[in-house]
Structures are given as C-alpha cells and as structure tokens.
Amino acid sequence: METKVEINLNPYKERVKLARVIKPIGKVTRVIGLMIEVQGIIARIGEVCEIVVQDEPEPVQAEVVGFRDQFSLLMPLGELKGIYPGCAVVPSGKALTIKVGKHLWGKVLDGLGRPIEDKTVLNQGEEFKVDNPPPNPLKRRRIKTVLVTGIRAIDGLLTCGKGQRIGIFSGSGVGKSTLLGMIARNGSADVNVIALIGERGREVLEFLEEDLGPEGMARSIVVAATSDQPALVRLKGAFVATAIAEYFRNQGLDVTLMMDSVTRFAMAQREIGLAVGEPPATKGYTPSVFAILPKLLERSGMGHKGSITAFYTVLVDGDDLNEPVADAVRGILDGHIVLSRTLASRNHFPAVDVLQSVSRLMPDITSNEHQSRAGMIKELLATYLKSEDLINIGAYSSGSNPKIDRALAKYEEIVAFLKQSPTEYSSYEDTLGSLVSLVEEGM
C-alpha cells in the first residue's frame, strides 16, 4: 500500500510570486543635495534599491521617496560618496527589513538595525519588516497595571501604566538622558529598546557607560543613529527601534521603548520633505512631519499580547512647550512629563515639574487613596509656589492663611521626596509609604 506524502508548497509559491525574472536596471541621472534622480526603474515608494558603484565592494542602498516626471527620487541609506552619473540602479523588490532575535540583547545597532561592533550576529535571527501598521484599536488590551519606574516623582504623582505612551518634554541639558537611564536600570520591563536619534556621537558612549550602565545594558538593545548620519538613516532608526520593540511584544514580553528624541526625528523628516519639494508649513516643518508622527507613535502601546511602554523625549526650542512638534506629540500621547530648567538650576534632579506634568491613565490604575494623596501634595506645592515671593521677602506672617501655613511646613519634605539621585531606587511600596507620611503627619 502506497503512502501519500504531502508537501507544503506555500513557502515556494510565495517566493515565486515575489521573484522578478527580469530586473529593470536604471541609471543615476542627477544628484541634488540628498536627492538621487534615477531613470529607467519601476519601483514603489519605500522600496530599497541598490546603486552599484565601481571600485566599491558593496553597493549603496537607497530608498524610493518620491517621483518627478519620469524619474524616481531616491535618498541614500548610507554615504553618497563615489556615486556618479550613469551608476546602475537595481530595485530589490522589497522594503527595508531587519534581523531580530534575543541575540540582540546587550548590543548596539546602527540606524538600519545592523550591529555596530559585534558582526558575528549579523545574519542571525528572524527577518522582520521595519514599517508595520499600528495594532488594531479594537484588539488592544486595556491598560490596568502600574509600571514601576523606581522614580518617586513619577511613581507617586505621575503613575504610569504598562503599555502607556509618555512624552518627556524639556530644553537641552535639563536631564532627559539621565532620566531615561534611571528608567532603563530601575524599570520592571523584560527588555528595553533605546533609540538615540540624532544624538552627538560623543554622547552615545557616555549614555551607555554612565546613564545606562552594565546592569541596564544587559537587558537593553540600543539603536544609535547619530547626527552625522543621512536624514533617512536617522528617520529609519526610529522605525527600526519600534519594529524591534514590536517583535518582542509579539512574543508576549513587556517592552520599554525609549526614544531620544522625537524632535530630531521630525527634523530628519523635514529634511526629506524639503528635498522632495514639499512646501514648508508650520514654522518651517513640512506637512509630512505631522502626518508621520502618529504613524510612529501609535505603533507602541498594548497589543493583543505583550506590551510596549514608550517614553519619547521632545526637545523643545527655547523651552517653549507650545512649539509645533511638542504640541503635536502631546496631543497623541497618553501623558507628558515636563522637565524644568528652573528646577535643574536649583540642583533639583530629576527636574520633574509635577504641576505641569500629567499621566492621563493614573486615575484608571491607582487607588482613590493614592490619587487623593497625590492631589493634596500637588495642591500644597502649588500653594507654596504661588506665595513664594511673599514668603521670601518676609511679607507673609505665620497664621494669616492656614493653607499657606501647611504648605510652608511641608515644602521641604515635598522637595526631599521629589529629589532623587541617579543611582537611588525607590520601590513602589516605599513611594506609597512616603506619600502617606507626607500627607498625614502634621496635617
């Protein structure tokens, strides 16, 4: 009796479907700034092409970003050096993908997802698309669990949930990187994915060694696209980091995604938009900037299994929290933490301005008692700051206003609660206990 052997031909059918028997080869006709004009190819927006350069071992990768008349407009995923008129251009037939797996833990990748130093893991892992749609809104699970950051100011007064998306807004030099390092070291996530977009090259190693440290690096994956990289590489760095976080979320893990900064991501998209020919709109930003921000930010959050809790830093120009990118990001995210230059100048770190900050999900994930105590502390702090000038010049006499008296008595304790050294860790139980003592003692 003959035994029938069934062979699964589906993988081969997919390969045949995607295969191109004849590859159209185009040629470079013109290079203007960052834009490469190519004639003779048929390629989709987002498709990666290879530009063959003589005397170079590897072709230059470029992505199709637009069209003009009969020409395709490409931007390089590398250096333009060596490209000349007539260079052969070969479409790959697919968009950018990366190799992802647990082997990346503890590694530093470039903006295209390739290991910067450890080349032994270059071809390991599972191939994963960089550009993915956000999760189906009806299949996202509700956020019900507190994410412990180990930072009293956040856990006590701006409690975040597992799967929440939070913006960290501040000017330059106010402590964003240090705060991200504290969250990475102290947080309760299974894995951290950290994107350094448009950072100075000097700051990357500093962040790894000082802010992140060996303990934080052991369960982190860092994607570094420094400011000297082409605009498209800086843009892709943000999407690569998000794709890595999505891969681990799909495995059912709780991921913390940290991106520094969304502003430099927006600037990279502005460069690309202006090069393609988009008109500058709001304060020089092109319309595509505000179209691409939700496509990036909506990809994080809860999935049908696993979660991505995201912290996005926003570098505000001149400490103006209402500038266009900051305003757009604040409207998309589930909360914002504002870092104050005034507090930083007083050596108050982390310089979290709890009165300007808000966690939109705090009422859903904390008890009524916790919310009440946090509200009372904010009220005391606001009362003191409103009367600070009177107190400092001696114009306020004790007993005139019971509310100000309570605020004056508690101010130093509140400041001590909010201040925390980068190496200090505060458990959630200790933070809640400190809240109780702050509110109840002497009230």
XYZ file of C-alpha atoms in Angstrom:
443
model
C 0.000 0.000 0.000
C 1.445 3.342 -1.087
C 1.747 6.180 1.465
C 0.977 9.653 0.201
C 3.444 12.321 1.329
C 2.025 15.809 1.417
C 4.493 18.586 0.645
C 3.763 22.144 1.761
C 4.377 24.246 -1.349
C 3.111 27.531 0.107
C 6.576 28.944 1.009
C 7.799 28.220 -2.530
C 4.679 29.774 -4.055
C 5.334 32.951 -2.077
C 8.931 33.061 -3.319
C 7.838 32.615 -6.933
C 5.189 35.315 -6.501
C 7.772 37.803 -5.193
C 10.517 36.855 -7.636
C 11.292 39.123 -10.581
C 12.516 37.163 -13.578
C 13.811 40.299 -15.283
C 15.138 43.034 -13.056
C 14.801 46.501 -14.609
C 18.107 48.310 -14.232
C 18.062 52.085 -14.147
C 20.784 54.693 -14.006
C 21.608 57.736 -11.923
C 20.946 60.923 -13.896
C 21.368 63.618 -11.270
C 22.221 64.182 -7.596
C 20.971 67.371 -5.916
C 21.738 67.691 -2.208
C 20.424 64.489 -0.601
C 18.260 63.530 -3.567
C 19.274 60.970 -6.222
C 17.344 61.156 -9.502
C 17.084 57.790 -11.284
C 15.748 56.956 -14.747
C 14.605 53.585 -16.044
C 13.297 51.743 -12.974
C 9.808 50.842 -11.819
C 9.819 50.877 -8.015
C 7.295 51.580 -5.283
C 7.530 54.226 -2.542
C 9.523 52.698 0.318
C 11.271 50.120 -1.886
C 15.002 49.691 -1.333
C 17.276 49.913 -4.387
C 20.988 49.172 -4.791
C 23.273 51.643 -6.544
C 26.313 49.879 -7.991
C 29.469 51.974 -7.597
C 32.693 50.979 -9.362
C 35.674 50.100 -7.153
C 33.395 49.715 -4.120
C 32.839 46.218 -2.674
C 29.282 46.923 -1.509
C 26.508 48.764 -3.403
C 24.958 51.878 -1.864
C 21.442 51.246 -0.577
C 18.811 53.895 -1.246
C 15.065 54.120 -0.706
C 12.442 55.446 -3.108
C 10.841 58.519 -1.504
C 9.063 60.146 -4.470
C 8.718 60.714 -8.198
C 9.190 63.685 -10.522
C 8.009 63.397 -14.144
C 9.507 60.088 -15.397
C 12.211 59.947 -12.735
C 12.289 58.117 -9.411
C 13.632 60.087 -6.446
C 15.826 58.115 -4.039
C 17.517 59.002 -0.768
C 20.617 57.127 0.392
C 20.708 54.747 3.356
C 24.438 55.458 3.528
C 27.007 57.817 2.077
C 26.673 59.402 -1.375
C 30.434 59.280 -1.853
C 31.504 57.613 -5.120
C 28.167 57.907 -6.962
C 28.499 59.323 -10.494
C 26.136 59.886 -13.476
C 25.234 56.582 -15.098
C 25.648 54.366 -11.991
C 23.473 51.261 -12.348
C 20.441 51.150 -10.036
C 18.761 47.807 -9.254
C 15.409 47.674 -7.354
C 15.317 44.954 -4.671
C 11.554 44.465 -4.881
C 11.078 44.822 -1.098
C 11.098 47.380 1.691
C 13.699 47.578 4.457
C 13.807 44.588 6.831
C 15.951 43.723 9.847
C 17.107 40.552 11.615
C 15.643 40.381 15.113
C 16.030 37.937 17.988
C 17.138 37.581 21.588
C 20.766 37.560 20.371
C 20.469 41.362 20.100
C 20.174 41.849 23.875
C 23.118 43.916 25.096
C 24.034 45.013 21.537
C 24.321 48.446 19.923
C 22.864 48.711 16.396
C 23.102 51.391 13.738
C 20.095 53.189 12.248
C 19.438 50.297 9.843
C 19.449 47.614 12.550
C 22.981 46.295 11.895
C 25.304 45.606 14.867
C 27.942 48.337 15.070
C 30.688 46.212 16.635
C 29.700 42.537 17.009
C 29.438 41.439 13.351
C 29.134 37.755 14.360
C 25.382 38.202 14.902
C 24.830 39.994 11.570
C 22.760 37.268 9.879
C 21.211 35.677 12.957
C 17.563 35.989 13.970
C 14.233 36.294 12.239
C 13.606 38.697 9.359
C 11.124 41.379 10.392
C 9.622 44.313 8.488
C 10.580 47.810 9.635
C 7.364 49.525 8.507
C 4.372 47.899 10.203
C 0.837 49.196 10.805
C -0.232 50.037 14.387
C -2.215 47.337 16.248
C -5.935 47.086 15.537
C -7.544 49.550 18.005
C -10.255 47.005 18.861
C -7.655 44.341 19.719
C -5.557 46.490 22.042
C -5.950 45.386 25.646
C -6.906 47.977 28.268
C -4.102 49.342 30.454
C -4.694 48.139 34.014
C -1.241 47.508 35.543
C 1.157 50.012 37.083
C 4.632 50.201 35.528
C 7.150 50.817 38.319
C 9.983 53.133 37.241
C 11.706 53.355 40.638
C 11.469 57.180 40.478
C 9.379 58.676 43.312
C 8.217 61.781 41.428
C 6.806 59.602 38.627
C 5.519 56.583 40.583
C 3.964 58.760 43.292
C 2.457 61.710 41.433
C 2.511 60.739 37.718
C 1.937 56.988 37.890
C 2.391 55.265 34.527
C 0.742 52.088 33.301
C 2.219 49.136 31.477
C 1.581 49.905 27.797
C 1.265 53.687 28.222
C 2.995 56.201 25.923
C 4.557 59.174 27.704
C 6.396 62.239 26.421
C 9.334 63.773 28.302
C 9.444 67.460 27.360
C 12.398 69.731 28.097
C 15.051 72.017 26.704
C 18.622 70.862 26.186
C 20.801 69.973 29.173
C 17.996 69.527 31.727
C 18.477 65.804 32.372
C 16.459 63.831 29.778
C 19.182 61.228 29.166
C 19.795 60.742 32.891
C 16.063 60.207 33.463
C 15.900 57.642 30.637
C 18.900 55.842 32.140
C 17.169 55.649 35.533
C 14.025 54.209 33.940
C 16.076 51.653 31.959
C 18.004 50.486 35.039
C 15.127 50.511 37.526
C 12.112 49.672 35.367
C 10.273 46.353 35.599
C 10.124 45.591 31.836
C 11.504 42.358 30.348
C 13.598 44.204 27.755
C 14.479 47.840 26.956
C 14.773 49.145 23.401
C 16.535 52.519 23.331
C 16.673 54.703 20.211
C 19.231 57.529 20.157
C 18.128 59.568 17.146
C 20.274 62.485 16.007
C 22.461 62.364 19.133
C 26.010 63.679 19.163
C 28.451 60.815 18.617
C 30.234 61.678 21.870
C 27.025 61.254 23.873
C 26.294 57.686 22.744
C 29.162 56.075 24.689
C 28.513 58.412 27.637
C 24.873 57.285 27.755
C 25.864 53.607 27.571
C 28.517 53.785 30.293
C 27.159 56.442 32.681
C 23.382 56.645 32.303
C 22.611 53.050 31.322
C 25.486 51.183 32.962
C 26.272 47.438 32.696
C 23.120 46.476 34.610
C 20.820 48.397 32.275
C 22.744 47.384 29.136
C 22.416 43.653 29.888
C 18.685 43.698 29.069
C 18.693 46.527 26.545
C 19.032 46.933 22.787
C 20.347 50.318 21.679
C 19.745 51.770 18.198
C 22.081 54.711 17.563
C 21.638 56.955 14.506
C 23.945 59.893 15.229
C 23.574 63.432 13.885
C 26.205 62.895 11.175
C 24.133 60.131 9.537
C 21.958 60.882 6.466
C 18.434 62.109 7.227
C 16.851 58.869 6.012
C 19.047 56.765 8.329
C 18.031 58.929 11.300
C 14.394 58.533 10.290
C 14.723 54.772 9.833
C 16.486 54.457 13.201
C 13.238 55.398 14.952
C 11.230 52.876 12.913
C 13.885 50.150 13.396
C 13.759 50.574 17.193
C 9.953 50.491 17.121
C 9.998 47.332 14.957
C 12.374 45.593 17.405
C 10.042 46.521 20.281
C 7.067 45.195 18.268
C 8.853 41.885 17.643
C 9.364 41.278 21.364
C 5.824 42.459 22.138
C 4.558 39.835 19.686
C 6.498 37.248 21.738
C 4.359 38.237 24.746
C 7.068 40.271 26.522
C 6.673 43.602 28.289
C 8.942 46.060 26.489
C 10.044 49.571 27.433
C 10.785 51.673 24.345
C 12.752 54.881 24.918
C 13.412 57.350 22.133
C 15.668 60.401 22.367
C 14.420 62.426 20.609
C 11.217 62.757 18.598
C 12.205 66.331 17.719
C 15.293 65.172 15.813
C 13.148 62.500 14.120
C 10.817 65.317 12.985
C 13.804 67.357 11.768
C 15.008 64.393 9.679
C 11.559 64.097 8.075
C 11.596 67.850 7.428
C 14.928 67.493 5.571
C 13.460 64.723 3.436
C 10.234 66.637 2.761
C 12.077 69.790 1.689
C 14.403 67.758 -0.554
C 11.420 66.107 -2.292
C 9.838 69.522 -2.851
C 7.252 69.834 -0.066
C 6.414 73.411 0.929
C 7.411 74.429 4.468
C 4.299 74.977 6.566
C 4.233 75.457 10.359
C 7.483 77.147 11.481
C 9.388 75.531 8.625
C 8.084 71.985 9.209
C 6.576 70.293 6.161
C 3.080 68.720 6.253
C 4.575 65.195 6.083
C 6.151 65.723 9.540
C 2.744 65.941 11.184
C 1.464 63.018 9.084
C 4.342 60.704 10.045
C 4.348 61.422 13.816
C 1.149 59.444 14.597
C 2.344 56.612 12.331
C 5.382 56.235 14.572
C 3.828 56.961 17.976
C 0.684 54.853 17.529
C 2.724 51.696 16.939
C 3.682 51.433 20.601
C 1.271 50.596 23.422
C -0.678 47.443 24.242
C -1.046 44.626 21.741
C -3.254 41.549 21.863
C -0.395 40.046 23.897
C 2.633 41.742 25.362
C 3.057 45.497 25.736
C 5.295 48.409 24.724
C 5.537 51.162 27.312
C 7.088 54.087 25.470
C 8.955 57.154 26.719
C 9.561 59.725 23.965
C 11.725 62.763 24.690
C 10.805 66.022 22.993
C 13.463 68.732 22.760
C 11.512 71.991 22.964
C 13.065 75.047 21.289
C 13.703 77.823 23.784
C 11.795 75.837 26.453
C 8.585 76.658 24.531
C 6.159 73.817 25.273
C 3.747 75.088 22.608
C 6.098 74.848 19.624
C 4.626 72.758 16.734
C 6.288 69.351 17.285
C 5.793 69.440 21.070
C 2.144 70.410 20.627
C 1.501 67.648 18.067
C 3.228 64.960 20.166
C 1.422 65.999 23.363
C -1.913 65.549 21.569
C -1.057 61.979 20.518
C 0.492 60.548 23.692
C -1.136 59.364 26.938
C 0.660 61.799 29.200
C 3.623 64.138 29.451
C 6.453 64.708 31.931
C 7.868 68.241 31.832
C 11.456 68.833 32.960
C 12.038 72.350 34.274
C 15.213 74.346 33.687
C 14.387 76.376 36.818
C 14.429 73.219 38.963
C 17.627 71.991 37.287
C 19.321 75.323 38.064
C 18.497 74.701 41.748
C 20.234 71.302 41.592
C 16.837 69.606 41.854
C 17.093 66.315 39.918
C 15.207 64.705 38.342
C 13.898 68.153 37.375
C 10.281 66.957 37.005
C 7.766 69.802 37.176
C 4.885 67.795 38.634
C 2.430 70.713 38.328
C 2.876 70.944 34.527
C 3.031 67.175 34.023
C 0.151 64.717 33.799
C -0.436 60.991 33.403
C -3.780 60.505 31.695
C -4.053 56.898 32.862
C -3.225 57.465 36.541
C -6.932 57.586 37.556
C -7.509 54.179 35.913
C -4.616 52.272 37.505
C -4.262 53.726 41.031
C -6.486 53.621 44.127
C -8.647 56.528 45.233
C -6.431 56.974 48.306
C -3.308 57.237 46.130
C -4.957 59.803 43.854
C -6.206 61.806 46.828
C -2.752 61.958 48.462
C -1.054 62.867 45.178
C -3.616 65.621 44.644
C -3.049 67.017 48.133
C 0.732 67.166 47.591
C 0.276 68.965 44.269
C -2.109 71.404 45.953
C 0.400 72.116 48.747
C 3.198 72.619 46.208
C 1.055 74.944 44.066
C 0.040 76.964 47.153
C 3.669 77.418 48.203
C 4.879 78.443 44.741
C 2.023 80.936 44.402
C 3.042 82.579 47.687
C 6.817 82.080 47.363
C 7.644 85.708 46.634
C 5.701 86.925 49.699
C 7.400 84.314 51.880
C 10.906 85.123 50.608
C 10.646 88.880 51.222
C 9.116 88.331 54.653
C 5.763 89.888 53.748
C 3.806 86.833 54.887
C 3.161 86.428 58.592
C 2.511 82.974 60.000
C -1.139 82.298 60.872
C -2.600 84.599 58.191
C -3.634 81.710 55.963
C -3.883 78.091 57.250
C -3.405 76.732 53.708
C -0.127 78.617 53.215
C 0.995 77.586 56.707
C 0.532 73.893 55.828
C 2.328 74.377 52.505
C 5.210 76.182 54.230
C 5.528 73.439 56.842
C 5.566 70.642 54.253
C 7.545 72.257 51.420
C 10.998 70.973 52.387
C 9.651 67.436 52.890
C 7.927 67.527 49.483
C 11.147 68.706 47.795
C 13.119 65.918 49.537
C 10.526 63.409 48.276
C 10.770 64.656 44.685
C 14.592 64.806 44.567
C 16.429 61.550 43.839
C 20.000 60.712 42.850
C 20.520 58.771 39.577
C 21.738 55.681 41.465
C 18.891 55.655 44.010
C 15.993 53.228 43.601
C 12.644 53.600 45.344
C 10.256 50.650 45.340
C 6.570 51.280 44.673
C 5.687 50.302 48.270
C 8.268 52.750 49.687
C 6.970 55.515 47.414
C 3.365 54.967 48.544
C 4.533 54.870 52.170
C 6.322 58.205 51.733
C 3.146 59.666 50.236
C 1.167 58.610 53.318
C 3.674 60.157 55.734
C 3.855 63.385 53.702
C 0.108 63.891 53.756
C -0.861 62.598 57.194
C 1.944 63.758 59.505
C 1.211 67.161 60.971
C -1.906 67.699 58.844
